[in-house]
Amino acid sequence: MKKIDLKDGIFKGLPIYICTLILLAGVLVLSILYAVTVGSADLSIEEVYRVILYEIFQIGNPERWGSGAAHDIVWLIRLPRIILAVGVGAGLSVVGVVMQAIVQNPLADPYILGISSGASLGATLTILFGASLFGAAQVGIGAFIGAMTVAFLVIAISNFGGRTTSVKLVLSGVALSSLCSAFSNFIVYMADDPDRFRTVSFWLMGSLAGAEWNSNVRILSIVLIAVLFFITQSRTLNLMLLGDDTAVTLGTNLQRYRRVYLVVASLMVGFIVYASGVIGFVGLIIPHFVRGLFRSEEHTS
């Protein structure tokens, strides 16, 4: 059976995960409280926290703290972006762990199966050809559609010639990623529009500028539901790391689980791409950072 050795970690004792969750939650809250005070607008710490206290607890003068420039900057610009960053970071981190288990590769991240390239193609098509049907959110929706299309194509292609395996998933993702990237570059080249090309480039760099409270509620709800789902599947995800052959000998067929996990992960990444553009590296680094924090060592017995 597979075991995780945590004896030499920074935290010791039985309540290791509880202590860690409390510590990291405290660091997260402090980070949010600090980040909301930082920005190009010259606002004092008192003004920032007065606005937040008024909006949450209705404490203070509504004419001063419920409207005006300081209120709009803190409550409508800074805080929504920070909350969206928390949701995006959490979602990408969890999906990174799932992808590393699905494809059995420590270098896997949420975009390894071509999802980012699909999102790039969808955003490029929307920006350059103007799908005004979706209004202000047209770029995000176009990217979401592209990401989801590629994800389902990867599943369909990996089913050819027998059961789905981690190797077939990676190969399908790499092939579709190259194809989508080629189409995106070709479309940008043929469009010959410097302004729209600049827009595509900015979006592909990732941005939280479009954060709003209404959209944040939807994104955070989807991320929370998906994270809770994957927490309940931790035993199966650990079993995936042992490989398909070992799992079969233990009486578990991973094909069905792999497809379900891939669909759920792709849905979460699609909504994250819709909200923030393509933000990479988080899903690759954070899983390894957590493993290093506990110095977890996998071994079999």
Coordinates of C-alpha atoms in Angstrom, one line a residue:
M1 CA 0.0 0.0 0.0
K2 CA 1.1 3.6 -0.6
K3 CA 2.0 5.6 2.4
I4 CA 3.0 9.2 3.0
D5 CA 5.8 9.8 5.5
L6 CA 5.3 13.2 7.3
K7 CA 7.5 12.7 10.3
D8 CA 10.3 15.1 9.2
G9 CA 8.0 17.9 8.1
I10 CA 8.0 21.4 9.5
F11 CA 4.8 20.6 11.4
K12 CA 4.8 17.6 13.6
G13 CA 2.2 15.6 15.6
L14 CA -1.2 14.3 15.0
P15 CA -3.1 17.5 14.0
I16 CA -0.6 18.3 11.3
Y17 CA -3.2 19.1 8.6
I18 CA -5.4 21.1 11.0
C19 CA -2.4 23.2 12.1
T20 CA -1.4 23.7 8.5
L21 CA -4.8 24.8 7.4
I22 CA -5.1 27.3 10.3
L23 CA -1.6 28.7 9.6
L24 CA -2.2 29.0 5.8
A25 CA -5.6 30.5 6.3
G26 CA -4.1 33.1 8.6
V27 CA -1.4 33.9 6.0
L28 CA -4.1 34.2 3.3
V29 CA -6.2 36.6 5.4
L30 CA -3.1 38.8 6.2
S31 CA -2.1 38.8 2.5
I32 CA -5.6 40.0 1.5
L33 CA -5.6 42.7 4.1
Y34 CA -2.2 43.9 2.9
A35 CA -2.9 43.6 -0.8
V36 CA -6.1 45.7 -0.6
T37 CA -4.0 48.6 0.7
V38 CA -1.6 48.6 -2.3
G39 CA -2.4 50.3 -5.5
S40 CA -1.7 53.3 -7.7
A41 CA -4.4 55.4 -6.0
D42 CA -3.1 57.2 -2.9
L43 CA -5.5 55.9 -0.2
S44 CA -4.7 55.6 3.5
I45 CA -5.0 52.4 5.4
E46 CA -7.8 53.9 7.4
E47 CA -9.8 54.8 4.3
V48 CA -9.4 51.3 2.9
Y49 CA -10.6 49.5 6.0
R50 CA -13.4 52.0 6.7
V51 CA -14.8 51.1 3.3
I52 CA -14.6 47.4 3.9
L53 CA -16.1 47.7 7.4
Y54 CA -19.0 49.7 6.0
E55 CA -19.8 47.3 3.2
I56 CA -19.5 44.2 5.4
F57 CA -20.9 45.4 8.8
Q58 CA -22.6 48.7 7.8
I59 CA -20.3 50.5 10.3
G60 CA -19.6 54.2 9.5
N61 CA -21.0 57.1 7.6
P62 CA -22.8 55.8 4.4
E63 CA -22.3 59.2 2.6
R64 CA -18.6 59.0 3.1
W65 CA -17.8 55.3 3.0
G66 CA -20.7 54.0 1.0
S67 CA -19.9 55.9 -2.2
G68 CA -17.2 58.1 -3.8
A69 CA -13.8 57.5 -5.3
A70 CA -12.3 55.7 -2.3
H71 CA -15.3 53.3 -2.1
D72 CA -15.2 52.5 -5.8
I73 CA -11.5 51.9 -5.8
V74 CA -11.5 49.6 -2.8
W75 CA -14.8 47.8 -3.1
L76 CA -15.3 47.6 -6.9
I77 CA -11.7 47.4 -8.1
R78 CA -9.1 46.2 -5.6
L79 CA -11.1 43.7 -3.5
P80 CA -12.8 41.8 -6.3
R81 CA -9.5 41.3 -8.1
I82 CA -7.9 40.0 -4.9
I83 CA -10.8 37.6 -4.2
L84 CA -10.7 36.4 -7.8
A85 CA -6.9 35.8 -7.5
V86 CA -7.6 33.6 -4.5
G87 CA -10.2 31.6 -6.4
V88 CA -8.0 31.3 -9.5
G89 CA -4.9 30.3 -7.5
A90 CA -6.9 27.6 -5.5
G91 CA -8.5 26.2 -8.6
L92 CA -5.3 26.0 -10.6
S93 CA -3.4 24.4 -7.7
V94 CA -5.9 21.7 -7.2
V95 CA -6.2 21.0 -11.0
G96 CA -2.4 20.8 -11.1
V97 CA -2.4 18.0 -8.5
V98 CA -5.2 16.2 -10.4
M99 CA -3.4 16.5 -13.8
Q100 CA -0.1 15.2 -12.3
A101 CA -2.0 12.2 -11.0
I102 CA -4.0 11.6 -14.3
V103 CA -0.9 11.7 -16.6
Q104 CA 1.5 10.4 -13.9
N105 CA 4.0 13.2 -14.7
P106 CA 5.4 15.6 -12.0
L107 CA 5.8 18.3 -14.7
A108 CA 2.1 18.3 -15.6
D109 CA 0.0 21.4 -15.0
P110 CA -3.6 22.4 -15.7
Y111 CA -2.7 23.3 -19.3
I112 CA -0.7 20.2 -20.3
L113 CA -3.6 18.7 -22.3
G114 CA -3.8 21.7 -24.7
I115 CA -6.5 23.6 -22.8
S116 CA -4.5 26.8 -22.8
S117 CA -4.0 26.6 -26.5
G118 CA -7.7 26.0 -27.0
A119 CA -8.4 29.0 -24.9
S120 CA -5.9 31.1 -26.9
L121 CA -7.5 30.1 -30.2
G122 CA -11.0 30.9 -28.9
A123 CA -9.9 34.3 -27.6
T124 CA -8.0 35.1 -30.8
L125 CA -11.0 34.2 -32.9
T126 CA -13.3 36.3 -30.7
I127 CA -11.0 39.4 -30.6
L128 CA -10.0 39.5 -34.2
F129 CA -13.4 38.6 -35.7
G130 CA -15.6 40.3 -33.0
A131 CA -18.3 38.0 -31.8
S132 CA -20.4 40.8 -30.4
L133 CA -23.2 38.4 -29.5
F134 CA -21.6 37.9 -26.0
G135 CA -21.1 41.6 -25.3
A136 CA -18.4 42.8 -22.9
A137 CA -17.5 39.2 -21.9
Q138 CA -17.0 38.0 -25.5
V139 CA -13.2 37.3 -25.0
G140 CA -13.7 35.2 -21.9
I141 CA -16.6 33.3 -23.3
G142 CA -14.7 32.6 -26.5
A143 CA -11.7 31.4 -24.6
F144 CA -14.0 29.2 -22.4
I145 CA -15.6 27.6 -25.5
G146 CA -12.2 26.9 -27.0
A147 CA -10.8 25.4 -23.8
M148 CA -13.7 23.1 -23.4
T149 CA -13.7 22.0 -27.0
V150 CA -10.1 21.0 -26.9
A151 CA -10.6 19.2 -23.6
F152 CA -13.4 17.0 -25.0
L153 CA -11.4 16.4 -28.2
V154 CA -8.5 15.1 -26.1
I155 CA -10.9 12.7 -24.4
A156 CA -12.3 11.5 -27.7
I157 CA -8.9 11.1 -29.4
S158 CA -7.4 9.2 -26.4
N159 CA -10.3 6.7 -26.7
F160 CA -9.2 5.5 -30.1
G161 CA -7.5 2.1 -30.3
G162 CA -8.5 0.9 -26.9
R163 CA -8.6 2.2 -23.4
T164 CA -7.5 5.6 -22.3
T165 CA -4.0 5.8 -20.9
S166 CA -1.9 8.6 -19.5
V167 CA 0.4 8.4 -22.5
K168 CA -2.4 8.7 -25.0
L169 CA -3.8 11.7 -23.1
V170 CA -0.5 13.5 -23.1
L171 CA 0.1 12.8 -26.8
S172 CA -3.4 13.9 -27.7
G173 CA -3.0 17.1 -25.7
V174 CA 0.4 18.0 -27.2
A175 CA -0.9 17.4 -30.8
L176 CA -4.0 19.5 -30.3
S177 CA -2.0 22.2 -28.5
S178 CA 0.4 22.5 -31.4
L179 CA -2.6 22.6 -33.9
C180 CA -4.4 25.3 -31.9
S181 CA -1.3 27.4 -31.6
A182 CA -0.6 27.2 -35.3
F183 CA -4.1 28.3 -36.1
S184 CA -3.9 31.2 -33.6
N185 CA -0.6 32.4 -35.2
F186 CA -2.0 32.0 -38.7
I187 CA -5.2 34.0 -37.8
V188 CA -3.2 36.8 -36.2
Y189 CA -0.9 37.0 -39.2
M190 CA -3.7 37.1 -41.7
A191 CA -5.7 39.7 -39.7
D192 CA -2.8 42.2 -39.8
D193 CA -4.4 44.4 -37.1
P194 CA -1.8 45.7 -34.6
D195 CA -4.3 47.0 -32.1
R196 CA -6.2 43.7 -31.9
F197 CA -3.0 41.7 -31.9
R198 CA -1.9 43.7 -28.8
T199 CA -5.3 42.9 -27.2
V200 CA -4.7 39.2 -27.8
S201 CA -1.2 39.4 -26.3
F202 CA -2.4 41.2 -23.2
W203 CA -5.2 38.7 -22.6
L204 CA -2.8 35.7 -23.0
M205 CA -0.6 37.1 -20.3
G206 CA -3.5 36.7 -17.9
S207 CA -5.4 39.5 -16.1
L208 CA -7.6 40.0 -13.1
A209 CA -8.8 43.4 -14.3
G210 CA -12.2 42.1 -15.3
A211 CA -13.1 40.9 -11.8
E212 CA -16.6 41.8 -10.6
W213 CA -18.5 40.6 -7.5
N214 CA -21.2 38.8 -9.5
S215 CA -18.8 36.9 -11.7
N216 CA -16.6 36.2 -8.6
V217 CA -19.5 34.4 -6.9
R218 CA -20.0 32.1 -9.9
I219 CA -16.3 31.3 -10.3
L220 CA -15.7 30.7 -6.6
S221 CA -18.8 28.5 -6.3
I222 CA -17.6 26.3 -9.2
V223 CA -14.0 26.2 -7.8
L224 CA -15.3 25.3 -4.3
I225 CA -17.6 22.5 -5.6
A226 CA -14.8 21.0 -7.8
V227 CA -12.3 21.2 -4.9
L228 CA -14.6 19.4 -2.5
F229 CA -15.2 16.8 -5.2
F230 CA -11.5 16.1 -5.7
I231 CA -11.0 16.0 -1.9
T232 CA -13.5 13.1 -1.7
Q233 CA -11.5 11.4 -4.5
S234 CA -8.1 11.5 -2.8
R235 CA -7.7 7.8 -2.5
T236 CA -8.4 7.2 -6.2
L237 CA -6.0 10.0 -7.2
N238 CA -3.3 8.4 -5.0
L239 CA -4.0 5.0 -6.7
M240 CA -3.5 6.7 -10.1
L241 CA 0.1 7.5 -9.1
L242 CA 0.8 3.8 -8.8
G243 CA -0.2 3.2 -12.5
D244 CA -3.0 1.4 -14.3
D245 CA -1.5 -2.1 -14.0
T246 CA -1.2 -1.9 -10.2
A247 CA -4.7 -0.4 -9.9
V248 CA -6.2 -3.3 -11.9
T249 CA -4.5 -5.8 -9.6
L250 CA -6.1 -4.0 -6.7
G251 CA -9.5 -4.3 -8.3
T252 CA -9.9 -0.7 -9.6
N253 CA -10.3 0.3 -13.2
L254 CA -9.0 3.9 -13.6
Q255 CA -10.4 4.6 -17.1
R256 CA -13.8 5.8 -15.9
Y257 CA -12.3 7.8 -13.1
R258 CA -9.7 9.4 -15.4
R259 CA -12.4 10.6 -17.8
V260 CA -14.6 12.0 -15.0
Y261 CA -11.7 13.8 -13.4
L262 CA -10.6 15.2 -16.7
V263 CA -14.1 16.6 -17.5
V264 CA -14.4 18.2 -14.0
A265 CA -10.9 19.6 -14.2
S266 CA -11.5 21.0 -17.7
L267 CA -14.7 22.6 -16.6
M268 CA -12.9 24.4 -13.7
V269 CA -10.0 25.5 -15.9
G270 CA -12.5 26.7 -18.6
F271 CA -14.2 28.9 -16.1
I272 CA -10.9 30.2 -14.7
V273 CA -9.7 31.0 -18.2
Y274 CA -13.0 32.7 -18.8
A275 CA -12.5 34.9 -15.7
S276 CA -8.7 35.7 -15.8
G277 CA -7.2 34.6 -19.1
V278 CA -4.3 32.2 -19.3
I279 CA -2.4 32.2 -16.0
G280 CA 0.2 29.5 -15.9
F281 CA 2.9 28.1 -13.6
V282 CA 0.6 28.2 -10.5
G283 CA -0.7 24.7 -11.1
L284 CA 2.8 23.3 -11.6
I285 CA 4.6 24.9 -8.6
I286 CA 2.1 24.9 -5.8
P287 CA 1.6 21.0 -5.6
H288 CA 5.4 20.6 -5.4
F289 CA 5.6 23.4 -2.9
V290 CA 3.1 21.7 -0.6
R291 CA 4.9 18.3 -1.0
G292 CA 8.2 20.0 -0.1
L293 CA 6.5 21.8 2.9
F294 CA 5.7 18.4 4.5
R295 CA 8.7 16.6 2.9
S296 CA 6.3 13.9 1.9
E297 CA 8.0 10.8 0.6
E298 CA 6.1 8.2 -1.4
H299 CA 7.0 4.6 -1.0
T300 CA 5.4 1.2 -1.2
S301 CA 5.3 -1.7 1.1

